[in-house]
Amino acid sequence: MGSLTEKKPARPVTSSSVIVGQSFTLETDYATDNESTISIYSDNEKIQPPNQKDTEDNEDNEADSIEYADIDPNTLSLRKRIHYTFEYPKFSRLSFVYFTFQAIVIAVSVIAMLVGTYPRYWLQGAKSLTIIEIVSIAIFTADYLIRVSTSGRRWLRWMINPYSIIDIIAILPFYIELILSAFLSSSRLSSLLVLRVLRLLRILRIVKLGKQSETFPLVLKALKKSAGGFILLANIIAMLLTISSSAMFFAEQTIEKFDNETLTWYIESTNDISFFQSIPETFWWCFVTITTVGYGDTYPKSILGKVVGCLTMLCSLILLALPIIFIGTNFSQVVSEWHEEIEIKTYYKKKKEGTLKQEDVFAHKLRHMSQQVK
């Protein structure tokens, strides 16, 4: 007689069901201390929790999407703790306090920069505004140097990050202006076009606030995902500008005359100068019209021109709606994925802490399968 193989008893199954063609099994694994932890998985795919790398050898290879708020600071080196404190608002209470302080400094410095554009402060700034500028630049510079010095082997990758580029652009104009002021007078310095551009770049400091927002990166991701929609939008606007502006220019000539001496188009009945002197100059009217702004500074006076204006407005409403809907859909999808990611992280966090409930398990799996169906 052949030997019989003893089968191990299957783990107790609490419930099972079939949803949208895939079966789900709710299993209860009993621990040695008689406490149970709930796990649920699909027969076709088993979701694995995100891996967390916190050893010194792998610290510099961590993904940017890691949940820094869940990292135990005691498992990291001193350099990493300093870097995360200055880089990620959710890393610790200290980092949250620091980012709140930095937000206040950014707001004060931006307000001071805006006030400094008043004519009475243009050549010679107020002493208080100068002090605010110096203190804020010192804080921004120290913040940048600390973060780049604690970025480790990824320092070059960190420096070419968009946020890091904005940080350096926001503080460089101050030092460039400081160097130029040593060689040029105040009047000569204020007349330099390059200096005016550099002063304008200081407004990028307000973009630093976006780093502290959880939703700001979603906007950037949605814009990147909607690149095709923006290309379509640009093509539609270019076609409307060219066709409508050309039609309006020639339509208005039905009531105009051209003066060969002044090289100007005039309205025959009133001798007023026409708003539409050329097709490129008509672009302004067309762009204001297709964006439904309608400043009213330029407008057609002939019957044929008014007909062209009506057709331009109707076409813009129809054609511009298509790419805008496409962009809006992408943004909604990005936000939905963000909420799903938060729910998944919350699920695994509860599972790790042992606070996972049965309804959390079913809700998590139903969300996962609804995404698969989509």
mmCIF file of C-alpha atoms in Angstrom:
data_model
loop_
_atom_site.group_PDB
_atom_site.id
_atom_site.type_symbol
_atom_site.label_atom_id
_atom_site.label_comp_id
_atom_site.label_asym_id
_atom_site.label_seq_id
_atom_site.Cartn_x
_atom_site.Cartn_y
_atom_site.Cartn_z
ATOM 1 C CA MET A 1 0.000 0.000 0.000
ATOM 2 C CA GLY A 2 1.155 3.471 -0.839
ATOM 3 C CA SER A 3 1.890 5.868 1.929
ATOM 4 C CA LEU A 4 -0.751 8.415 2.675
ATOM 5 C CA THR A 5 0.154 12.083 2.786
ATOM 6 C CA GLU A 6 -1.333 13.923 5.688
ATOM 7 C CA LYS A 7 -3.006 17.125 4.619
ATOM 8 C CA LYS A 8 -2.607 20.171 6.767
ATOM 9 C CA PRO A 9 -5.874 21.686 7.928
ATOM 10 C CA ALA A 10 -6.783 24.774 5.993
ATOM 11 C CA ARG A 11 -6.968 28.056 7.799
ATOM 12 C CA PRO A 12 -10.506 28.978 8.786
ATOM 13 C CA VAL A 13 -12.324 31.039 6.210
ATOM 14 C CA THR A 14 -14.684 33.592 7.628
ATOM 15 C CA SER A 15 -16.399 34.564 4.409
ATOM 16 C CA SER A 16 -15.952 34.556 0.657
ATOM 17 C CA SER A 17 -17.647 36.272 -2.210
ATOM 18 C CA VAL A 18 -17.260 36.899 -5.919
ATOM 19 C CA ILE A 19 -17.227 40.465 -7.193
ATOM 20 C CA VAL A 20 -16.861 41.507 -10.827
ATOM 21 C CA GLY A 21 -15.457 38.155 -11.836
ATOM 22 C CA GLN A 22 -12.755 37.910 -9.147
ATOM 23 C CA SER A 23 -13.050 36.042 -5.877
ATOM 24 C CA PHE A 24 -12.023 37.442 -2.525
ATOM 25 C CA THR A 25 -11.118 35.417 0.531
ATOM 26 C CA LEU A 26 -11.136 36.880 4.002
ATOM 27 C CA GLU A 27 -8.696 34.945 6.132
ATOM 28 C CA THR A 28 -7.954 35.107 9.836
ATOM 29 C CA ASP A 29 -4.407 34.175 10.822
ATOM 30 C CA TYR A 30 -4.188 33.326 14.487
ATOM 31 C CA ALA A 31 -1.056 34.454 16.258
ATOM 32 C CA THR A 32 0.602 32.614 19.081
ATOM 33 C CA ASP A 33 -0.818 35.027 21.621
ATOM 34 C CA ASN A 34 -4.367 34.243 20.458
ATOM 35 C CA GLU A 35 -4.659 37.681 18.841
ATOM 36 C CA SER A 36 -5.837 37.747 15.256
ATOM 37 C CA THR A 37 -4.806 39.963 12.365
ATOM 38 C CA ILE A 38 -7.036 40.292 9.331
ATOM 39 C CA SER A 39 -5.712 40.037 5.777
ATOM 40 C CA ILE A 40 -7.646 40.019 2.546
ATOM 41 C CA TYR A 41 -6.402 39.385 -0.954
ATOM 42 C CA SER A 42 -7.582 38.648 -4.466
ATOM 43 C CA ASP A 43 -7.076 35.245 -6.049
ATOM 44 C CA ASN A 44 -5.444 36.955 -9.029
ATOM 45 C CA GLU A 45 -3.353 39.581 -7.299
ATOM 46 C CA LYS A 46 -2.110 40.144 -3.793
ATOM 47 C CA ILE A 47 -1.358 43.701 -2.770
ATOM 48 C CA GLN A 48 1.925 44.129 -0.963
ATOM 49 C CA PRO A 49 2.534 46.993 1.429
ATOM 50 C CA PRO A 50 5.189 49.517 0.422
ATOM 51 C CA ASN A 51 8.705 48.604 1.474
ATOM 52 C CA GLN A 52 10.463 51.036 3.787
ATOM 53 C CA LYS A 53 14.237 51.360 3.592
ATOM 54 C CA ASP A 54 15.777 52.936 6.606
ATOM 55 C CA THR A 55 19.253 51.471 6.762
ATOM 56 C CA GLU A 56 22.295 53.636 6.266
ATOM 57 C CA ASP A 57 23.339 51.834 3.061
ATOM 58 C CA ASN A 58 20.007 52.478 1.359
ATOM 59 C CA GLU A 59 19.190 55.936 2.703
ATOM 60 C CA ASP A 60 20.453 57.738 -0.392
ATOM 61 C CA ASN A 61 18.346 55.540 -2.685
ATOM 62 C CA GLU A 62 14.985 56.121 -1.018
ATOM 63 C CA ALA A 63 12.129 56.988 -3.345
ATOM 64 C CA ASP A 64 10.796 60.520 -3.267
ATOM 65 C CA SER A 65 7.289 59.178 -2.627
ATOM 66 C CA ILE A 66 8.157 57.576 0.719
ATOM 67 C CA GLU A 67 5.989 58.617 3.625
ATOM 68 C CA TYR A 68 8.525 60.517 5.729
ATOM 69 C CA ALA A 69 6.010 61.083 8.499
ATOM 70 C CA ASP A 70 6.089 57.322 9.218
ATOM 71 C CA ILE A 71 9.875 57.059 9.540
ATOM 72 C CA ASP A 72 11.306 56.661 12.998
ATOM 73 C CA PRO A 73 13.946 59.421 13.343
ATOM 74 C CA ASN A 74 15.964 57.198 15.669
ATOM 75 C CA THR A 75 16.687 54.800 12.781
ATOM 76 C CA LEU A 76 18.322 57.506 10.667
ATOM 77 C CA SER A 77 21.747 59.060 10.768
ATOM 78 C CA LEU A 78 22.222 62.597 12.078
ATOM 79 C CA ARG A 79 22.742 63.918 8.552
ATOM 80 C CA LYS A 80 19.469 62.418 7.358
ATOM 81 C CA ARG A 81 17.553 63.695 10.357
ATOM 82 C CA ILE A 82 18.801 67.223 9.690
ATOM 83 C CA HIS A 83 18.035 66.953 5.972
ATOM 84 C CA TYR A 84 14.512 65.619 6.508
ATOM 85 C CA THR A 85 13.806 68.270 9.137
ATOM 86 C CA PHE A 86 14.639 71.058 6.686
ATOM 87 C CA GLU A 87 13.159 69.320 3.640
ATOM 88 C CA TYR A 88 9.882 67.666 4.669
ATOM 89 C CA PRO A 89 7.223 69.408 6.796
ATOM 90 C CA LYS A 90 5.669 66.135 8.035
ATOM 91 C CA PHE A 91 8.883 64.511 9.169
ATOM 92 C CA SER A 92 8.569 65.670 12.782
ATOM 93 C CA ARG A 93 7.034 68.324 14.980
ATOM 94 C CA LEU A 94 10.242 70.327 14.762
ATOM 95 C CA SER A 95 10.121 70.291 10.963
ATOM 96 C CA PHE A 96 6.485 71.416 11.039
ATOM 97 C CA VAL A 97 7.393 74.322 13.336
ATOM 98 C CA TYR A 98 10.323 75.249 11.094
ATOM 99 C CA PHE A 99 8.227 75.228 7.923
ATOM 100 C CA THR A 100 5.594 77.365 9.636
ATOM 101 C CA PHE A 101 8.322 79.867 10.566
ATOM 102 C CA GLN A 102 9.679 79.765 7.013
ATOM 103 C CA ALA A 103 6.203 80.412 5.576
ATOM 104 C CA ILE A 104 5.930 83.533 7.726
ATOM 105 C CA VAL A 105 9.363 84.721 6.552
ATOM 106 C CA ILE A 106 8.406 84.146 2.908
ATOM 107 C CA ALA A 107 5.143 86.056 3.306
ATOM 108 C CA VAL A 108 6.851 89.010 5.026
ATOM 109 C CA SER A 109 9.652 89.165 2.445
ATOM 110 C CA VAL A 110 7.214 89.068 -0.483
ATOM 111 C CA ILE A 111 5.087 91.844 1.057
ATOM 112 C CA ALA A 112 8.219 93.931 1.632
ATOM 113 C CA MET A 113 9.255 93.394 -1.990
ATOM 114 C CA LEU A 114 5.841 94.516 -3.240
ATOM 115 C CA VAL A 115 5.868 97.627 -1.050
ATOM 116 C CA GLY A 116 9.383 98.407 -2.285
ATOM 117 C CA THR A 117 8.066 98.968 -5.820
ATOM 118 C CA TYR A 118 6.369 102.235 -4.797
ATOM 119 C CA PRO A 119 8.091 105.173 -6.590
ATOM 120 C CA ARG A 120 9.304 106.747 -3.347
ATOM 121 C CA TYR A 121 11.177 103.530 -2.497
ATOM 122 C CA TRP A 122 12.494 102.735 -5.981
ATOM 123 C CA LEU A 123 15.790 104.651 -5.857
ATOM 124 C CA GLN A 124 16.320 104.596 -2.100
ATOM 125 C CA GLY A 125 14.495 101.884 -0.199
ATOM 126 C CA ALA A 126 13.214 102.371 3.328
ATOM 127 C CA LYS A 127 15.496 101.179 6.112
ATOM 128 C CA SER A 128 12.884 98.777 7.456
ATOM 129 C CA LEU A 129 12.418 97.181 4.033
ATOM 130 C CA THR A 130 16.172 96.782 3.673
ATOM 131 C CA ILE A 131 16.426 95.056 7.052
ATOM 132 C CA ILE A 132 13.591 92.674 6.148
ATOM 133 C CA GLU A 133 15.312 91.851 2.855
ATOM 134 C CA ILE A 134 18.683 91.164 4.492
ATOM 135 C CA VAL A 135 17.234 89.001 7.277
ATOM 136 C CA SER A 136 15.041 86.976 4.912
ATOM 137 C CA ILE A 137 17.919 86.412 2.478
ATOM 138 C CA ALA A 138 20.124 85.266 5.341
ATOM 139 C CA ILE A 139 17.462 82.751 6.423
ATOM 140 C CA PHE A 140 16.906 81.492 2.861
ATOM 141 C CA THR A 141 20.662 81.174 2.264
ATOM 142 C CA ALA A 142 21.251 79.250 5.487
ATOM 143 C CA ASP A 143 18.301 76.983 4.676
ATOM 144 C CA TYR A 144 19.655 76.249 1.188
ATOM 145 C CA LEU A 145 23.208 75.562 2.379
ATOM 146 C CA ILE A 146 22.029 73.237 5.159
ATOM 147 C CA ARG A 147 19.849 71.231 2.816
ATOM 148 C CA VAL A 148 22.469 70.889 0.068
ATOM 149 C CA SER A 149 25.219 69.973 2.567
ATOM 150 C CA THR A 150 23.062 67.244 4.144
ATOM 151 C CA SER A 151 21.766 65.787 0.862
ATOM 152 C CA GLY A 152 24.653 63.295 0.819
ATOM 153 C CA ARG A 153 25.615 61.503 -2.357
ATOM 154 C CA ARG A 154 22.478 62.798 -4.064
ATOM 155 C CA TRP A 155 23.553 66.452 -3.829
ATOM 156 C CA LEU A 156 23.662 66.971 -7.602
ATOM 157 C CA ARG A 157 20.279 65.341 -8.086
ATOM 158 C CA TRP A 158 18.932 67.500 -5.272
ATOM 159 C CA MET A 159 20.308 70.723 -6.816
ATOM 160 C CA ILE A 160 18.622 70.117 -10.192
ATOM 161 C CA ASN A 161 15.276 69.472 -8.512
ATOM 162 C CA PRO A 162 12.747 72.154 -9.647
ATOM 163 C CA TYR A 163 12.120 73.329 -6.083
ATOM 164 C CA SER A 164 15.865 73.645 -5.436
ATOM 165 C CA ILE A 165 16.320 75.646 -8.634
ATOM 166 C CA ILE A 166 13.559 78.007 -7.543
ATOM 167 C CA ASP A 167 15.251 78.368 -4.151
ATOM 168 C CA ILE A 168 18.569 79.437 -5.666
ATOM 169 C CA ILE A 169 16.899 81.767 -8.184
ATOM 170 C CA ALA A 170 15.021 83.467 -5.343
ATOM 171 C CA ILE A 171 18.208 84.380 -3.454
ATOM 172 C CA LEU A 172 20.745 85.007 -6.259
ATOM 173 C CA PRO A 173 19.376 88.448 -7.317
ATOM 174 C CA PHE A 174 20.217 89.894 -3.890
ATOM 175 C CA TYR A 175 23.883 88.880 -4.142
ATOM 176 C CA ILE A 176 24.183 89.950 -7.779
ATOM 177 C CA GLU A 177 22.719 93.359 -6.917
ATOM 178 C CA LEU A 178 25.084 93.594 -3.944
ATOM 179 C CA ILE A 179 28.099 92.975 -6.204
ATOM 180 C CA LEU A 180 26.929 95.456 -8.868
ATOM 181 C CA SER A 181 26.250 98.149 -6.281
ATOM 182 C CA ALA A 182 29.961 98.146 -5.429
ATOM 183 C CA PHE A 183 30.824 99.286 -8.949
ATOM 184 C CA LEU A 184 27.784 101.353 -10.075
ATOM 185 C CA SER A 185 25.901 104.343 -8.680
ATOM 186 C CA SER A 186 22.313 104.028 -7.419
ATOM 187 C CA SER A 187 20.787 105.817 -10.436
ATOM 188 C CA ARG A 188 22.812 103.785 -12.908
ATOM 189 C CA LEU A 189 22.024 100.586 -11.025
ATOM 190 C CA SER A 190 18.261 101.147 -11.074
ATOM 191 C CA SER A 191 18.287 101.778 -14.835
ATOM 192 C CA LEU A 192 19.823 98.429 -15.716
ATOM 193 C CA LEU A 193 17.307 96.160 -17.451
ATOM 194 C CA VAL A 194 19.039 93.005 -16.213
ATOM 195 C CA LEU A 195 18.703 94.209 -12.637
ATOM 196 C CA ARG A 196 14.979 94.830 -13.110
ATOM 197 C CA VAL A 197 14.606 91.264 -14.367
ATOM 198 C CA LEU A 198 16.574 89.946 -11.389
ATOM 199 C CA ARG A 199 14.374 91.911 -8.998
ATOM 200 C CA LEU A 200 11.328 90.406 -10.675
ATOM 201 C CA LEU A 201 12.693 86.908 -10.030
ATOM 202 C CA ARG A 202 12.472 87.536 -6.294
ATOM 203 C CA ILE A 203 8.737 87.017 -6.561
ATOM 204 C CA LEU A 204 9.516 83.302 -7.032
ATOM 205 C CA ARG A 205 9.958 83.129 -3.267
ATOM 206 C CA ILE A 206 6.223 82.729 -2.972
ATOM 207 C CA VAL A 207 6.514 79.475 -4.942
ATOM 208 C CA LYS A 208 8.458 78.090 -1.969
ATOM 209 C CA LEU A 209 5.141 78.009 -0.123
ATOM 210 C CA GLY A 210 3.895 75.413 -2.589
ATOM 211 C CA LYS A 211 6.463 72.950 -1.271
ATOM 212 C CA GLN A 212 4.669 72.930 2.069
ATOM 213 C CA SER A 213 1.331 72.101 0.453
ATOM 214 C CA GLU A 214 0.246 68.532 -0.222
ATOM 215 C CA THR A 215 -1.956 69.569 -3.141
ATOM 216 C CA PHE A 216 0.494 71.815 -5.012
ATOM 217 C CA PRO A 217 2.466 68.850 -6.436
ATOM 218 C CA LEU A 218 -0.854 67.453 -7.656
ATOM 219 C CA VAL A 219 -1.348 70.557 -9.796
ATOM 220 C CA LEU A 220 2.124 70.123 -11.325
ATOM 221 C CA LYS A 221 1.460 66.431 -11.955
ATOM 222 C CA ALA A 222 -1.884 67.191 -13.599
ATOM 223 C CA LEU A 223 -0.308 69.869 -15.807
ATOM 224 C CA LYS A 224 2.432 67.471 -16.861
ATOM 225 C CA LYS A 225 -0.126 64.782 -17.594
ATOM 226 C CA SER A 226 -2.153 67.261 -19.670
ATOM 227 C CA ALA A 227 0.704 68.166 -22.026
ATOM 228 C CA GLY A 228 -1.269 66.856 -24.995
ATOM 229 C CA GLY A 229 -4.271 68.977 -24.023
ATOM 230 C CA PHE A 230 -2.115 72.110 -23.844
ATOM 231 C CA ILE A 231 -0.673 71.402 -27.287
ATOM 232 C CA LEU A 232 -4.204 71.004 -28.659
ATOM 233 C CA LEU A 233 -5.266 74.219 -26.909
ATOM 234 C CA ALA A 234 -2.304 76.121 -28.393
ATOM 235 C CA ASN A 235 -3.115 74.856 -31.900
ATOM 236 C CA ILE A 236 -6.782 75.866 -31.584
ATOM 237 C CA ILE A 237 -5.887 79.351 -30.311
ATOM 238 C CA ALA A 238 -3.343 79.821 -33.112
ATOM 239 C CA MET A 239 -5.905 78.874 -35.754
ATOM 240 C CA LEU A 240 -8.609 81.099 -34.260
ATOM 241 C CA LEU A 241 -6.224 84.044 -33.948
ATOM 242 C CA THR A 242 -5.084 83.790 -37.546
ATOM 243 C CA ILE A 243 -8.472 83.166 -39.171
ATOM 244 C CA SER A 244 -10.590 85.528 -37.057
ATOM 245 C CA SER A 245 -8.059 88.371 -37.066
ATOM 246 C CA SER A 246 -7.675 88.168 -40.828
ATOM 247 C CA ALA A 247 -11.453 88.125 -41.330
ATOM 248 C CA MET A 248 -11.954 91.087 -38.964
ATOM 249 C CA PHE A 249 -9.205 93.163 -40.598
ATOM 250 C CA PHE A 250 -10.676 92.828 -44.080
ATOM 251 C CA ALA A 251 -14.278 93.134 -42.815
ATOM 252 C CA GLU A 252 -13.565 96.542 -41.263
ATOM 253 C CA GLN A 253 -12.045 97.803 -44.518
ATOM 254 C CA THR A 254 -15.574 97.982 -45.962
ATOM 255 C CA ILE A 255 -16.068 101.260 -44.048
ATOM 256 C CA GLU A 256 -12.442 102.458 -43.974
ATOM 257 C CA LYS A 257 -10.050 104.394 -46.158
ATOM 258 C CA PHE A 258 -6.256 104.314 -46.259
ATOM 259 C CA ASP A 259 -4.214 107.516 -45.974
ATOM 260 C CA ASN A 260 -1.086 107.211 -48.110
ATOM 261 C CA GLU A 261 0.706 110.028 -46.269
ATOM 262 C CA THR A 262 0.243 108.835 -42.686
ATOM 263 C CA LEU A 263 -0.006 105.159 -43.665
ATOM 264 C CA THR A 264 -3.045 104.786 -41.437
ATOM 265 C CA TRP A 265 -6.534 103.352 -41.832
ATOM 266 C CA TYR A 266 -9.388 105.787 -41.015
ATOM 267 C CA ILE A 267 -13.157 105.385 -40.662
ATOM 268 C CA GLU A 268 -14.616 107.128 -43.697
ATOM 269 C CA SER A 269 -17.703 108.549 -41.985
ATOM 270 C CA THR A 270 -15.956 110.007 -38.919
ATOM 271 C CA ASN A 271 -12.272 110.192 -39.898
ATOM 272 C CA ASP A 272 -11.423 108.378 -36.665
ATOM 273 C CA ILE A 273 -8.408 106.109 -36.609
ATOM 274 C CA SER A 274 -9.406 102.472 -37.045
ATOM 275 C CA PHE A 275 -8.757 99.971 -34.268
ATOM 276 C CA PHE A 276 -7.541 97.417 -36.795
ATOM 277 C CA GLN A 277 -4.435 98.753 -38.553
ATOM 278 C CA SER A 278 -3.027 95.320 -39.418
ATOM 279 C CA ILE A 279 -3.700 91.646 -38.839
ATOM 280 C CA PRO A 280 -1.061 91.316 -36.058
ATOM 281 C CA GLU A 281 -2.578 94.360 -34.293
ATOM 282 C CA THR A 282 -5.979 92.674 -34.550
ATOM 283 C CA PHE A 283 -4.624 89.709 -32.561
ATOM 284 C CA TRP A 284 -5.289 91.610 -29.322
ATOM 285 C CA TRP A 285 -8.994 92.002 -30.099
ATOM 286 C CA CYS A 286 -9.238 88.357 -31.147
ATOM 287 C CA PHE A 287 -7.436 86.988 -28.069
ATOM 288 C CA VAL A 288 -9.579 89.059 -25.700
ATOM 289 C CA THR A 289 -12.704 87.874 -27.525
ATOM 290 C CA ILE A 290 -11.967 84.134 -27.651
ATOM 291 C CA THR A 291 -11.083 84.108 -23.931
ATOM 292 C CA THR A 292 -14.455 85.792 -23.214
ATOM 293 C CA VAL A 293 -12.763 88.688 -21.393
ATOM 294 C CA GLY A 294 -13.925 91.509 -23.650
ATOM 295 C CA TYR A 295 -12.178 94.659 -22.389
ATOM 296 C CA GLY A 296 -14.030 96.816 -24.902
ATOM 297 C CA ASP A 297 -10.984 98.899 -25.840
ATOM 298 C CA THR A 298 -11.218 97.664 -29.446
ATOM 299 C CA TYR A 299 -14.400 96.637 -31.214
ATOM 300 C CA PRO A 300 -15.765 96.398 -34.777
ATOM 301 C CA LYS A 301 -17.917 99.194 -36.215
ATOM 302 C CA SER A 302 -19.009 97.717 -39.525
ATOM 303 C CA ILE A 303 -21.924 95.288 -39.874
ATOM 304 C CA LEU A 304 -19.681 92.684 -41.469
ATOM 305 C CA GLY A 305 -17.133 93.123 -38.662
ATOM 306 C CA LYS A 306 -19.821 92.546 -36.023
ATOM 307 C CA VAL A 307 -20.837 89.336 -37.790
ATOM 308 C CA VAL A 308 -17.203 88.160 -37.700
ATOM 309 C CA GLY A 309 -17.090 89.033 -33.986
ATOM 310 C CA CYS A 310 -20.187 86.941 -33.242
ATOM 311 C CA LEU A 311 -18.825 83.963 -35.155
ATOM 312 C CA THR A 312 -15.504 84.273 -33.309
ATOM 313 C CA MET A 313 -17.235 84.180 -29.924
ATOM 314 C CA LEU A 314 -19.354 81.153 -30.846
ATOM 315 C CA CYS A 315 -16.410 79.207 -32.268
ATOM 316 C CA SER A 316 -14.253 79.942 -29.228
ATOM 317 C CA LEU A 317 -16.894 78.631 -26.816
ATOM 318 C CA ILE A 318 -17.122 75.345 -28.707
ATOM 319 C CA LEU A 319 -13.479 74.733 -29.628
ATOM 320 C CA LEU A 320 -11.845 75.837 -26.357
ATOM 321 C CA ALA A 321 -14.165 73.663 -24.268
ATOM 322 C CA LEU A 322 -12.684 70.433 -25.673
ATOM 323 C CA PRO A 323 -9.067 70.735 -24.414
ATOM 324 C CA ILE A 324 -10.185 72.408 -21.163
ATOM 325 C CA ILE A 325 -12.411 69.402 -20.359
ATOM 326 C CA PHE A 326 -9.450 67.129 -21.122
ATOM 327 C CA ILE A 327 -7.210 69.051 -18.701
ATOM 328 C CA GLY A 328 -9.897 69.103 -16.005
ATOM 329 C CA THR A 329 -10.422 65.351 -16.314
ATOM 330 C CA ASN A 330 -6.710 64.712 -15.824
ATOM 331 C CA PHE A 331 -6.682 66.874 -12.708
ATOM 332 C CA SER A 332 -9.653 64.989 -11.255
ATOM 333 C CA GLN A 333 -7.899 61.703 -11.969
ATOM 334 C CA VAL A 334 -4.707 62.856 -10.243
ATOM 335 C CA VAL A 335 -6.666 63.973 -7.159
ATOM 336 C CA SER A 336 -8.521 60.642 -7.100
ATOM 337 C CA GLU A 337 -5.218 58.732 -7.242
ATOM 338 C CA TRP A 338 -3.878 60.894 -4.406
ATOM 339 C CA HIS A 339 -6.876 60.105 -2.193
ATOM 340 C CA GLU A 340 -6.515 56.418 -3.014
ATOM 341 C CA GLU A 341 -2.828 56.517 -2.066
ATOM 342 C CA ILE A 342 -3.681 58.122 1.279
ATOM 343 C CA GLU A 343 -6.317 55.457 1.965
ATOM 344 C CA ILE A 344 -3.869 52.658 1.123
ATOM 345 C CA LYS A 345 -1.205 54.121 3.405
ATOM 346 C CA THR A 346 -3.773 54.488 6.173
ATOM 347 C CA TYR A 347 -4.806 50.857 5.666
ATOM 348 C CA TYR A 348 -1.272 49.501 6.005
ATOM 349 C CA LYS A 349 -0.528 51.821 8.912
ATOM 350 C CA LYS A 350 -3.533 50.449 10.799
ATOM 351 C CA LYS A 351 -2.497 46.926 9.867
ATOM 352 C CA LYS A 352 1.000 47.533 11.212
ATOM 353 C CA GLU A 353 -0.366 49.013 14.429
ATOM 354 C CA GLY A 354 -2.854 46.160 14.853
ATOM 355 C CA THR A 355 -5.894 48.450 14.764
ATOM 356 C CA LEU A 356 -7.268 47.147 11.466
ATOM 357 C CA LYS A 357 -10.982 46.420 11.496
ATOM 358 C CA GLN A 358 -12.997 44.098 9.292
ATOM 359 C CA GLU A 359 -14.830 46.963 7.598
ATOM 360 C CA ASP A 360 -11.468 48.573 6.757
ATOM 361 C CA VAL A 361 -10.425 45.368 5.009
ATOM 362 C CA PHE A 362 -13.556 45.171 2.860
ATOM 363 C CA ALA A 363 -13.450 48.878 2.026
ATOM 364 C CA HIS A 364 -9.793 48.627 0.999
ATOM 365 C CA LYS A 365 -10.343 45.661 -1.284
ATOM 366 C CA LEU A 366 -13.466 47.123 -2.867
ATOM 367 C CA ARG A 367 -11.551 50.303 -3.660
ATOM 368 C CA HIS A 368 -8.799 48.272 -5.244
ATOM 369 C CA MET A 369 -11.179 46.296 -7.414
ATOM 370 C CA SER A 370 -13.118 49.363 -8.479
ATOM 371 C CA GLN A 371 -9.864 50.793 -9.801
ATOM 372 C CA GLN A 372 -9.204 47.562 -11.703
ATOM 373 C CA VAL A 373 -12.660 47.709 -13.286
ATOM 374 C CA LYS A 374 -12.012 51.294 -14.395
#
